[in-house]
Coordinates of C-alpha atoms (C1' of nucleotides) in Angstrom, one line a residue:
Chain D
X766 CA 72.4 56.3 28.4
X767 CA 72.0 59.5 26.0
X768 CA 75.3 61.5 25.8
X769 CA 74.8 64.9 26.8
X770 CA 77.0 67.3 24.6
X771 CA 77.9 70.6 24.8
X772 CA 77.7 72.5 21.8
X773 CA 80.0 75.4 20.7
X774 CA 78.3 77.0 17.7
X775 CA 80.2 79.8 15.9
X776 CA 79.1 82.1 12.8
X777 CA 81.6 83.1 10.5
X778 CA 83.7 86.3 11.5
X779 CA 82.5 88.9 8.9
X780 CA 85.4 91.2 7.6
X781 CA 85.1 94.4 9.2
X782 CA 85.6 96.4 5.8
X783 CA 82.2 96.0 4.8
X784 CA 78.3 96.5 5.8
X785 CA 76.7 92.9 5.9
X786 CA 74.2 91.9 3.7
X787 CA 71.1 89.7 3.5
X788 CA 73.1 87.1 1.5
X789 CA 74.9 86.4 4.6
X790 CA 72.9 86.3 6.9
X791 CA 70.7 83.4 5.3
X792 CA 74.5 81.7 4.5
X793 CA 75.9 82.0 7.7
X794 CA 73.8 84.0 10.5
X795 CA 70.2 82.7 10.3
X796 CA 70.9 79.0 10.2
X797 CA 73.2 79.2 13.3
X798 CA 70.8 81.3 15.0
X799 CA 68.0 78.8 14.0
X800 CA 70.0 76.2 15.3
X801 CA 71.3 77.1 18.5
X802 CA 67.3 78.7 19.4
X803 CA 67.0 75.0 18.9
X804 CA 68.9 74.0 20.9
X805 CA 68.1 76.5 23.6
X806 CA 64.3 75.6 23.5
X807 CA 65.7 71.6 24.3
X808 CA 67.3 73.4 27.4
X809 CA 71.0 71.9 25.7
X810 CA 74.0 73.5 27.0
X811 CA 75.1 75.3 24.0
X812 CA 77.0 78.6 23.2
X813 CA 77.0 81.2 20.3
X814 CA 80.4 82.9 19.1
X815 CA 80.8 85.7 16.0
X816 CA 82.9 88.7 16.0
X817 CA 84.6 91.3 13.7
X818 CA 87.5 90.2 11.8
X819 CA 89.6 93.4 12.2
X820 CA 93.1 92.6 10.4
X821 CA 94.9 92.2 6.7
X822 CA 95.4 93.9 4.2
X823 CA 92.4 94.8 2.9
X824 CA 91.7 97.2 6.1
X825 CA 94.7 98.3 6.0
X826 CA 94.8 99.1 2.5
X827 CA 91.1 101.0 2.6
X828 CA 92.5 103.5 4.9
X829 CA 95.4 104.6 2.7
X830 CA 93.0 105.0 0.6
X831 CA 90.3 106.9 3.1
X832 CA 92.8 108.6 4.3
X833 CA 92.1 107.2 7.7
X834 CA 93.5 105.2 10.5
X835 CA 92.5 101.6 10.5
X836 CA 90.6 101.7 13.9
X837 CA 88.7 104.0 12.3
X838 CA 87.5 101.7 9.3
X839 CA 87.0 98.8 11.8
X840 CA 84.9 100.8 14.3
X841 CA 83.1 101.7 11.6
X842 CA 81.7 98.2 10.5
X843 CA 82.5 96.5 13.7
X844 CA 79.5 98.2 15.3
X845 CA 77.1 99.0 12.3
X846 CA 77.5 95.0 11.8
X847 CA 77.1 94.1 15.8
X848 CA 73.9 95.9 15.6
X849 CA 72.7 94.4 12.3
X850 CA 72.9 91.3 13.9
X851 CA 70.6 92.5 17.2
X852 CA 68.5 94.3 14.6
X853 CA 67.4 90.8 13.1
X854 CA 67.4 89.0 16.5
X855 CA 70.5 87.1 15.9
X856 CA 71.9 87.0 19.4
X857 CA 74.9 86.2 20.1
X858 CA 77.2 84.8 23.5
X859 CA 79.1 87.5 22.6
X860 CA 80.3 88.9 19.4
X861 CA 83.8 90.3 19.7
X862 CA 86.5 91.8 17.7
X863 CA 90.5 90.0 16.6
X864 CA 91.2 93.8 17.6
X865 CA 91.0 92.8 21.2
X866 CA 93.9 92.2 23.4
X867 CA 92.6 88.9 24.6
X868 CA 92.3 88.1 21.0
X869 CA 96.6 89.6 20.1
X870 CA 97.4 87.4 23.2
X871 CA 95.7 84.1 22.2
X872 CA 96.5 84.2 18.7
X873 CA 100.4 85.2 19.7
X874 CA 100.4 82.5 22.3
X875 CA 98.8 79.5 19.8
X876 CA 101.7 81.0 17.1
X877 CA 104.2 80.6 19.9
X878 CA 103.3 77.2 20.6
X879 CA 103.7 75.5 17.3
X880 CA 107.0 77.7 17.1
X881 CA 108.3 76.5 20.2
X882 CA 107.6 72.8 18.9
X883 CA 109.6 73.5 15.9
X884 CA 106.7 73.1 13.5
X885 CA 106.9 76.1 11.6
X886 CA 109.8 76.7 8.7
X887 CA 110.9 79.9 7.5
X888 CA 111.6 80.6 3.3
X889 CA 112.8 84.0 1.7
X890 CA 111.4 85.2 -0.9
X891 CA 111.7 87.9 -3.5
X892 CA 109.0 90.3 -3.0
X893 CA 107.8 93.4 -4.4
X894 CA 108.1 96.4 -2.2
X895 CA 107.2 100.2 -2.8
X896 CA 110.0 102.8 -1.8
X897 CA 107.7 105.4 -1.5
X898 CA 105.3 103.8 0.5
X899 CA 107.7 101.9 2.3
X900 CA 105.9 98.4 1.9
X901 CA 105.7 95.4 0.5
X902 CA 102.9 95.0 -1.9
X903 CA 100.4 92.5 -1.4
X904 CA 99.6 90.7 -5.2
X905 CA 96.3 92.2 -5.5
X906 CA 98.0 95.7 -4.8
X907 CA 100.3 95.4 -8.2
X908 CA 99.1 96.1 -11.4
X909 CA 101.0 95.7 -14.9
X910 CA 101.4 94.4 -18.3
X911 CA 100.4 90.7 -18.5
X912 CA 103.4 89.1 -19.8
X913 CA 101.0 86.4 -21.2
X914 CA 98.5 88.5 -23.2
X915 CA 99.8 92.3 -23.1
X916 CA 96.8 93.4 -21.2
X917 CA 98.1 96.2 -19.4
X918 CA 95.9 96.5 -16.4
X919 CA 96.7 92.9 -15.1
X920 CA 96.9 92.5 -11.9
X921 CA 99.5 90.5 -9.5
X922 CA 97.5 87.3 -9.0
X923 CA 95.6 87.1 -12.2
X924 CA 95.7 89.1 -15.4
X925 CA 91.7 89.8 -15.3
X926 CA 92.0 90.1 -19.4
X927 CA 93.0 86.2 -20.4
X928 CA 92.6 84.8 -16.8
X929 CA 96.4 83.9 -16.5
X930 CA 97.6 83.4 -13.0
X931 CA 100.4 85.5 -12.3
X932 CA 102.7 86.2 -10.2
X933 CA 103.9 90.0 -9.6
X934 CA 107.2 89.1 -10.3
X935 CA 106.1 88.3 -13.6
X936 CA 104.2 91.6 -14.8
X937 CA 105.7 93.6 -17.2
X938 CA 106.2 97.3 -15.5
X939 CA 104.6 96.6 -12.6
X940 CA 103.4 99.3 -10.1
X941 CA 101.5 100.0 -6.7
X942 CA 97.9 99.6 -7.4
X943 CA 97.6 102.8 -4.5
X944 CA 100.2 105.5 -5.4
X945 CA 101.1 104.2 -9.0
X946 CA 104.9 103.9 -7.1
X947 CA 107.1 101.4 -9.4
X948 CA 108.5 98.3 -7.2
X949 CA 111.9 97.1 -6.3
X950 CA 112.2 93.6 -5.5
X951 CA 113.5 93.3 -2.1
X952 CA 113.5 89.8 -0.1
X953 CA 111.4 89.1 2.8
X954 CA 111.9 85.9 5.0
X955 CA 108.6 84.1 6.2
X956 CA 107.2 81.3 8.6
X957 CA 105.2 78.8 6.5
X958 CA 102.9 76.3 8.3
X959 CA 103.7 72.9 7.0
X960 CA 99.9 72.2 6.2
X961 CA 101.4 69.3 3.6
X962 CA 102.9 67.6 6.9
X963 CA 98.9 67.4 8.2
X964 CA 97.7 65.7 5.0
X965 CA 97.2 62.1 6.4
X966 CA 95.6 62.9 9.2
X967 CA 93.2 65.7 8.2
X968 CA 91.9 62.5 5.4
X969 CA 91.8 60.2 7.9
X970 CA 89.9 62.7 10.0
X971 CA 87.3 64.0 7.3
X972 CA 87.0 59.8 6.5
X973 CA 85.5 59.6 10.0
X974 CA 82.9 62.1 9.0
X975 CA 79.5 61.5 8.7
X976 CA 76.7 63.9 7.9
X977 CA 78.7 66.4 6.4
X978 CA 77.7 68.3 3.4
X979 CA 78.2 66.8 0.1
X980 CA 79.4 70.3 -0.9
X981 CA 82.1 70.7 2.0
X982 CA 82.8 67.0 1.4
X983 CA 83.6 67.3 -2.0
X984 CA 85.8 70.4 -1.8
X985 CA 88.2 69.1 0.9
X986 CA 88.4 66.2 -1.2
X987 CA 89.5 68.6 -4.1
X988 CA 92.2 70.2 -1.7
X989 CA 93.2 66.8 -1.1
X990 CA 93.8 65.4 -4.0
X991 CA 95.7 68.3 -5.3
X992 CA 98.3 67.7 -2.6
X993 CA 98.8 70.5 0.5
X994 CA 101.5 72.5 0.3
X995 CA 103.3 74.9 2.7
X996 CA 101.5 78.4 3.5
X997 CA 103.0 81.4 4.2
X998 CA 101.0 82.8 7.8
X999 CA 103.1 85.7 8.3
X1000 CA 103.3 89.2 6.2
X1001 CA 104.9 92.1 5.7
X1002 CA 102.2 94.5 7.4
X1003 CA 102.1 96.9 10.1
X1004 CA 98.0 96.4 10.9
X1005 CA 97.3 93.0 12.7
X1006 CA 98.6 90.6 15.4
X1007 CA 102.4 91.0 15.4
X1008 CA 105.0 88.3 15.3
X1009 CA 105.5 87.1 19.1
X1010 CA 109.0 86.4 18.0
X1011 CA 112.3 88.7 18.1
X1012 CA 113.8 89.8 14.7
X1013 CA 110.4 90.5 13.1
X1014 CA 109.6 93.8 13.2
X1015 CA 107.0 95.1 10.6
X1016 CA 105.5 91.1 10.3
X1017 CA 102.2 90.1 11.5
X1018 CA 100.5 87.0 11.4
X1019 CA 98.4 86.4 8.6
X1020 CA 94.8 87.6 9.0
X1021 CA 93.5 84.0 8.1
X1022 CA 95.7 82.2 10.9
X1023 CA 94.7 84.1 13.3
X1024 CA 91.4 84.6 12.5
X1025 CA 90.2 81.4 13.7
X1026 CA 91.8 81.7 16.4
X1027 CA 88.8 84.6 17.0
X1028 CA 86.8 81.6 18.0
X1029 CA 88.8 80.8 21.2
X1030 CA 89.3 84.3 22.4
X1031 CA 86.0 84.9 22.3
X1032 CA 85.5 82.6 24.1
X1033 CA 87.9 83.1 26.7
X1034 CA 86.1 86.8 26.6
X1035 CA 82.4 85.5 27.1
X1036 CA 83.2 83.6 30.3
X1037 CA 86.0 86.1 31.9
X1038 CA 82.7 88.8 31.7
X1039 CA 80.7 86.2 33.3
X1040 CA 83.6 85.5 35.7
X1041 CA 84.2 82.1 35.2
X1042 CA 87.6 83.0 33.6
X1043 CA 88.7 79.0 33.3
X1044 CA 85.1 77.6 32.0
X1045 CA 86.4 78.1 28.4
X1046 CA 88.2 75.1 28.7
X1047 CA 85.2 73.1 29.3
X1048 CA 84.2 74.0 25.7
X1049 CA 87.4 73.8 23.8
X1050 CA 89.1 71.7 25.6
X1051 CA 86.7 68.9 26.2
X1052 CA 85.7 66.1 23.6
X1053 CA 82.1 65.8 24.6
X1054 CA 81.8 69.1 23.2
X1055 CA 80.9 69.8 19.6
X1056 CA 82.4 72.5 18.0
X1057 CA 80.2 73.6 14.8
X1058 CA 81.5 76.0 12.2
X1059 CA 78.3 77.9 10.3
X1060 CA 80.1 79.5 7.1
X1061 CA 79.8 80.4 3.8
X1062 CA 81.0 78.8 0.8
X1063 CA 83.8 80.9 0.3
X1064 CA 85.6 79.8 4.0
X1065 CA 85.3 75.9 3.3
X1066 CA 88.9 75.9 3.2
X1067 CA 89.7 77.5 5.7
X1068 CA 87.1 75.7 8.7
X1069 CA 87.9 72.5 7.5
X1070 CA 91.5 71.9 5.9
X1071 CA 93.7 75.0 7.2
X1072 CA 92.0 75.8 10.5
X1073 CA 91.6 71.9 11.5
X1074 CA 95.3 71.6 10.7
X1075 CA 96.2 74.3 13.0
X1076 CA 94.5 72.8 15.7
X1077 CA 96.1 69.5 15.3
X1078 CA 99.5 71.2 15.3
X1079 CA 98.7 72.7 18.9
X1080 CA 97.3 69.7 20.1
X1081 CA 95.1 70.8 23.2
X1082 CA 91.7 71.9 21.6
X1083 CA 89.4 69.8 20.2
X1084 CA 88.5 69.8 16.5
X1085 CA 85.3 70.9 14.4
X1086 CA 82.1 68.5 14.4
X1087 CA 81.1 69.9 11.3
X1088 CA 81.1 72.5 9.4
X1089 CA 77.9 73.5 7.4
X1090 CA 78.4 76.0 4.5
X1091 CA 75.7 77.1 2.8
X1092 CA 76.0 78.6 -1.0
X1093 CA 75.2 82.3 -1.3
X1094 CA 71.9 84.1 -2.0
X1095 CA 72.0 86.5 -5.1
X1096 CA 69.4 88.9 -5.5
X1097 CA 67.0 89.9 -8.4
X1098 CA 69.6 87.8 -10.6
X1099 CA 73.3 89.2 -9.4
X1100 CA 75.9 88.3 -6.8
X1101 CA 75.2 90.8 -4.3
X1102 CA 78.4 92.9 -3.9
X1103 CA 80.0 95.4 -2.3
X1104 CA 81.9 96.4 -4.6
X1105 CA 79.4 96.3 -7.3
X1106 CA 76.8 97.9 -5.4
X1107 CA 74.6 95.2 -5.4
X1108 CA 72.5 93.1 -3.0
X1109 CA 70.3 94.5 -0.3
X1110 CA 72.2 95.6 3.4
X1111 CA 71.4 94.9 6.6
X1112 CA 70.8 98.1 8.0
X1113 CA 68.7 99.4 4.9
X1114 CA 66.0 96.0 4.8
X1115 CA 65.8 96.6 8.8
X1116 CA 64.9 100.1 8.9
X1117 CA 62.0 99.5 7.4
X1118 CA 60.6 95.5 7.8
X1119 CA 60.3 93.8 10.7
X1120 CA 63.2 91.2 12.0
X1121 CA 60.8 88.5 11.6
X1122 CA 59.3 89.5 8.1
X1123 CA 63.0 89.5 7.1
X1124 CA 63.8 86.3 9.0
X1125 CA 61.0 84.3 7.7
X1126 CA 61.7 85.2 4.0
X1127 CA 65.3 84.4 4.3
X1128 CA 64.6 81.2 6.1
X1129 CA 62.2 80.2 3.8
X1130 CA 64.8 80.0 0.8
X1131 CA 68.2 79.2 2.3
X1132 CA 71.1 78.5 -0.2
X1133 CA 71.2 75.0 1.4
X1134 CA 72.3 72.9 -1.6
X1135 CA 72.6 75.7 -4.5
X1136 CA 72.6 79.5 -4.9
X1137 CA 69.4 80.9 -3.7
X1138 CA 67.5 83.8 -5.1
X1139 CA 66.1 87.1 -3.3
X1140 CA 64.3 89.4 -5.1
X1141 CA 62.0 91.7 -3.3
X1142 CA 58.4 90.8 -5.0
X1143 CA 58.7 87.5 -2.6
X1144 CA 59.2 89.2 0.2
X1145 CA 55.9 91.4 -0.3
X1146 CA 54.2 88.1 -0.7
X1147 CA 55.3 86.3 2.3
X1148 CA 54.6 89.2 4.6
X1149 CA 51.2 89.8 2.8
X1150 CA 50.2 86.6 2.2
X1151 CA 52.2 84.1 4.0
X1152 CA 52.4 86.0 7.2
X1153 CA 49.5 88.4 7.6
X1154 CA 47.1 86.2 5.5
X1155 CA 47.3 82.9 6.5
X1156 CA 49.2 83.0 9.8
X1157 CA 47.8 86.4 11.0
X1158 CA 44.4 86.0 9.6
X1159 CA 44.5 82.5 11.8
X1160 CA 45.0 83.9 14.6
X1161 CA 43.0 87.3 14.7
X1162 CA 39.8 84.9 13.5
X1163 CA 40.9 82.4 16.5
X1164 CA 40.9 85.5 18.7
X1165 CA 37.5 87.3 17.7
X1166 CA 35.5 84.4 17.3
X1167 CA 36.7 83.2 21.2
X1168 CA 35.8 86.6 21.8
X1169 CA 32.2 86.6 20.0
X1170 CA 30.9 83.4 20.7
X1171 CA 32.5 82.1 23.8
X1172 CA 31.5 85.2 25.6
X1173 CA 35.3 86.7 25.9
X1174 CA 36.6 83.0 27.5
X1175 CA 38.4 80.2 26.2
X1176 CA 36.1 77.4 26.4
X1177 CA 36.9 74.4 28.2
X1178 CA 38.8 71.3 26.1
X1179 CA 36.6 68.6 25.1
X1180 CA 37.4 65.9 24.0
X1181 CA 36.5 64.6 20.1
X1182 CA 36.1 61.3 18.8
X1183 CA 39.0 60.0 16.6
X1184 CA 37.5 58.7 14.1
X1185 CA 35.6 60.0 11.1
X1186 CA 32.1 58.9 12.2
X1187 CA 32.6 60.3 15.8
X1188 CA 33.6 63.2 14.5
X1189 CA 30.4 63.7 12.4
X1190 CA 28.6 62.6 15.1
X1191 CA 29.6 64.9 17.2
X1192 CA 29.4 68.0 14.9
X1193 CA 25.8 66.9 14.4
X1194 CA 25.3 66.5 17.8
X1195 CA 26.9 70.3 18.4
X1196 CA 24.7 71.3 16.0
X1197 CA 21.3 70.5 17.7
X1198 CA 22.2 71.2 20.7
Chain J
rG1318 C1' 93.0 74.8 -19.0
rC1319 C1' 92.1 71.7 -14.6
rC1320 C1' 88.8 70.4 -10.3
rG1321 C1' 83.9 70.7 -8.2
rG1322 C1' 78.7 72.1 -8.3
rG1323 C1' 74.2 73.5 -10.7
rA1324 C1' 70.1 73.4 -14.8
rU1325 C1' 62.8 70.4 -12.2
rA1326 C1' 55.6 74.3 -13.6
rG1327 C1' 55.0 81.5 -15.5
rC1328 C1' 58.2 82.8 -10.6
rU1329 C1' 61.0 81.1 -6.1
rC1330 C1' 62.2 76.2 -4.7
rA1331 C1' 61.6 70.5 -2.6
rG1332 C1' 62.5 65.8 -4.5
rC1333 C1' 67.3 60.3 0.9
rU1334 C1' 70.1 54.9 -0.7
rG1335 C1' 66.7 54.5 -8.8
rG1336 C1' 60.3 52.0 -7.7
rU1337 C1' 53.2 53.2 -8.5
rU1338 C1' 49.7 58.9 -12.3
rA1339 C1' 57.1 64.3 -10.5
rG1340 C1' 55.6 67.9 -5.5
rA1341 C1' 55.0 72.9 -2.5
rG1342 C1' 54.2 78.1 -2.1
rC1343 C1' 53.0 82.2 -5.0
rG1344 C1' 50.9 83.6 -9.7
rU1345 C1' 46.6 81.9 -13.5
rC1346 C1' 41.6 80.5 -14.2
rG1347 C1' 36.8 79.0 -11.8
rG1348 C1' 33.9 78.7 -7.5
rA1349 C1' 32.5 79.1 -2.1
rA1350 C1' 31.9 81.1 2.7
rU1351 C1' 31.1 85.4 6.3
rC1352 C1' 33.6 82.9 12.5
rA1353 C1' 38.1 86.3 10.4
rU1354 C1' 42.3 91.8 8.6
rA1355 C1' 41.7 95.4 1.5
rA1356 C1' 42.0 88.9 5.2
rU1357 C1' 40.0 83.3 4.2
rC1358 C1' 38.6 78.5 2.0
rC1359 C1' 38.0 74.8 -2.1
rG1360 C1' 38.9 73.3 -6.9
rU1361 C1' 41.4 73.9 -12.1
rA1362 C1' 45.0 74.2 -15.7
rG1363 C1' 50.2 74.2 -16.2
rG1364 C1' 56.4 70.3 -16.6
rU1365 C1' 59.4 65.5 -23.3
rC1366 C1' 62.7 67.1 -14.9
rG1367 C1' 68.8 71.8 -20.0
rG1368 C1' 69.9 68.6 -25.3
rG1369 C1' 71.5 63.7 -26.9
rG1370 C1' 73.0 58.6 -26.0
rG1371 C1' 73.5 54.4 -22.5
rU1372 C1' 72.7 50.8 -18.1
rU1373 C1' 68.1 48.6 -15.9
rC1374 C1' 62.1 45.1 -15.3
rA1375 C1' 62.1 50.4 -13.8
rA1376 C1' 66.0 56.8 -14.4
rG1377 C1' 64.5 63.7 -12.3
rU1378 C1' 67.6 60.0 -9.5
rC1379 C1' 73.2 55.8 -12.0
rC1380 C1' 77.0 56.1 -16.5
rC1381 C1' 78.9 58.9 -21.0
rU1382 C1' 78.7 63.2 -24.0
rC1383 C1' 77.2 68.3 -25.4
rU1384 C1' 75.4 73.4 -24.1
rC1385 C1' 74.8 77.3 -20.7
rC1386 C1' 75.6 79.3 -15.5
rC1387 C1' 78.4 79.4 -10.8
rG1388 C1' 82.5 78.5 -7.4
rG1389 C1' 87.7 77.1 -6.5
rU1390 C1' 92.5 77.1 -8.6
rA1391 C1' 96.6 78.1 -2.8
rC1392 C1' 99.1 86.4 -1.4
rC1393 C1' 90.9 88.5 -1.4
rA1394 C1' 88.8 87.5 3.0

RNA sequence: GCCGGGAUAGCUCAGCUGGUUAGAGCGUCGGAAUCAUAAUCCGUAGGUCGGGGGUUCAAGUCCCUCUCCCGGUACCA
């Protein structure tokens, strides 16, 4: 007998500092949506999870710089993006935000968890930390002299000059990338997941895979072979899910552990509005269900090494089927970027083309294997051509000629011959009559 | 630097474990039709599959090498 699965299908949580773009959506939104319609038309039990990821430092950063509070940036994206999505038919189960208190609780209780079991190890660490500002600087956030090359806008991870990795410890008169503060190094003590403790069992796990991506395949592999090592999943930041443990004031959990975790209290939120608070469990917590992770390139690591891990560590929730990354679309020949300026958005392609014109020309050249290209002279021809012309021009002739020569009624079926011959016959035949 | 991926027609892209004359859409050029929307239909030309070498009866596909582009390199998310 067929086994009948359950399918949890989730999209990627988009960043909430940002408007989403069409390069996206054809990575990580379309083909999930395509999917789980899919599945929907088969009448298959599946479900459909996104949100707004609403923490780190990045948020936090852009409203020092705004001037603003971080709920403020958040809103912001969190519901310009929630409507992008309904403007292109991409309809989510729900799509939530790690701002929600379902979400602090879940995430705090899965930390607590692999605290109680002992899992987690704490390190100190010298750490630059801003006076003024009263903060510890996150590497991006320090700039300096690259001790390497002299460059003197290098910043704390990489000297963007001779491509050195750094570390901000190592800059030359270093100093906050926001207020131009200089640093004192100060120590901060951390809880590391042991990812390096998981290596075994996340190869013998990917082994068992089949139909994965070569791409995904092949990066884990990289990960792999390089040997994991211990992460760091708490910081020193006031905006995101707080430590659930005493003696930690001013640390949350790092945006990309508890991230994923997004995926389960959505979950928990979808069924407690449908009041079926407990049905959750029949998702996550039951191995006839497949749990598919839509992403782009960029979150490989983090849907199939770090976030598998995780769940391993916990021990009741089942782990990822697949994970299906698609490459990114550029468009008229750059990455599209925010910070570049580049790329088309959401909310700008929708207020003027319909969800399907934009849907179809997305579709029709998904980064599936390599970087795709959008430019917009192929979108004027699909719609033209592709869609009004063939497809529309099909149907409108279907339409009038019903109309014209089957006096306003769809004639009856007959039946035709099979065969080449029979079918001449009978058009010759028609054709007398 | 190291690891991984990519390069196929003018453009955007398909080509699974190697197997007959390498495909599609659009564009080009040439025709046709009026049942249909400034819509349609048919046909044509166009590629030394990034360069070079190798394995094989057979290579776009496997191996080596070179060039160029992209991603990752663990505190961006």
């Amino acid at each position: 007998m067929k086994k009948h699965f359950k399918y949890l299908v989730t999209a990627a949580l988009p960043y909430a500092n940002s408007f989403i773009h069409i390069g996206h959506i054809s990575g990580a939104y379309l083909p999930p949506d395509i999917f789980v319609r899919y599945k929907r038309l088969n009448d298959e039990d599946v479900i459909f999870i996104s949100g707004s990821d609403e923490h780190g430092t990045a948020i936090e950063m852009a409203s020092i710089s705004e001037k603003v509070t971080p709920q403020e940036i958040i809103d912001r994206y969190h519901f310009a993006n929630k409507k992008a999505f309904e403007d292109l038919g991409i309809n989510f189960d729900i799509y939530s935000r790690t701002s929600n208190k379902i979400h602090h609780d879940t995430a705090q209780e899965f930390f607590l968890n692999i605290y109680n079991k002992n899992i987690l190890v704490q390190k100190t660490e010298k750490q630059l930390f801003s006076e003024k500002e009263n903060r510890f600087l996150a590497d991006r956030f320090v700039t300096g002299t690259c001790p390497v090359c002299g460059y003197e806008e290098a910043r704390g991870d990489e000297c963007s000059n001779c491509g050195s990795n750094l570390s901000p410890l190592e800059l030359i008169n270093p100093r906050s990338k926001i207020t131009g503060d200089i640093p004192v190094i100060k120590e901060s003590t951390h809880y590391y997941f042991p990812l390096g403790d998981y290596q075994e069992k996340l190869e013998k796990w990917l082994d068992g895979k089949r139909g994965w991506k070569q791409n995904v395949m092949n990066y884990c592999k990289g990960w792999l072979k390089a040997g994991l090592r211990d992460r760091a999943i708490s910081r020193d930041l006031d905006w995101g899910v707080k430590i659930p443990v005493e003696g930690n004031d001013g640390k949350v959990i790092y945006v990309w552990f508890e991230a994923p975790i997004g995926y389960i209290s959505a979950t928990k939120e979808l069924f407690t509005e449908r009041n079926e608070p407990d049905k959750w469990k029949d998702y996550w917590m039951n191995e006839d269900t497949k749990l598919i992770h839509f992403i782009g390139k960029d979150n490989i690591v983090f849907h199939s090494i770090i976030f598998p891990a995780m769940l391993m560590a916990h021990g009741d929730y089942i782990l990822p089927d697949n994970v299906p990354a698609n490459e990114f679309m550029n468009f008229e020949g750059e990455k599209q970027s925010k910070s570049k300026g580049t790329g088309v958005l959401v909310k700008d392609i929708t207020a003027k083309f319909e969800p399907d014109v934009i849907r179809y020309t997305l579709a029709s050249n998904m980064p599936e294997n390599k970087d795709s290209e959008f430019v917009w002279k192929d979108l004027q021809v699909k719609n033209n051509s592709e869609l009004a012309g063939i497809l529309g021009n099909f149907i409108n002739r279907t339409v009038v000629f019903t109309k014209n020569k089957f006096d306003n009624r769809v004639p009856e079926i007959i039946s035709i011959p099979e065969t080449e011959d029979g079918i001449l016959a009978f058009l010759i035949r028609s054709l007398r009559n």
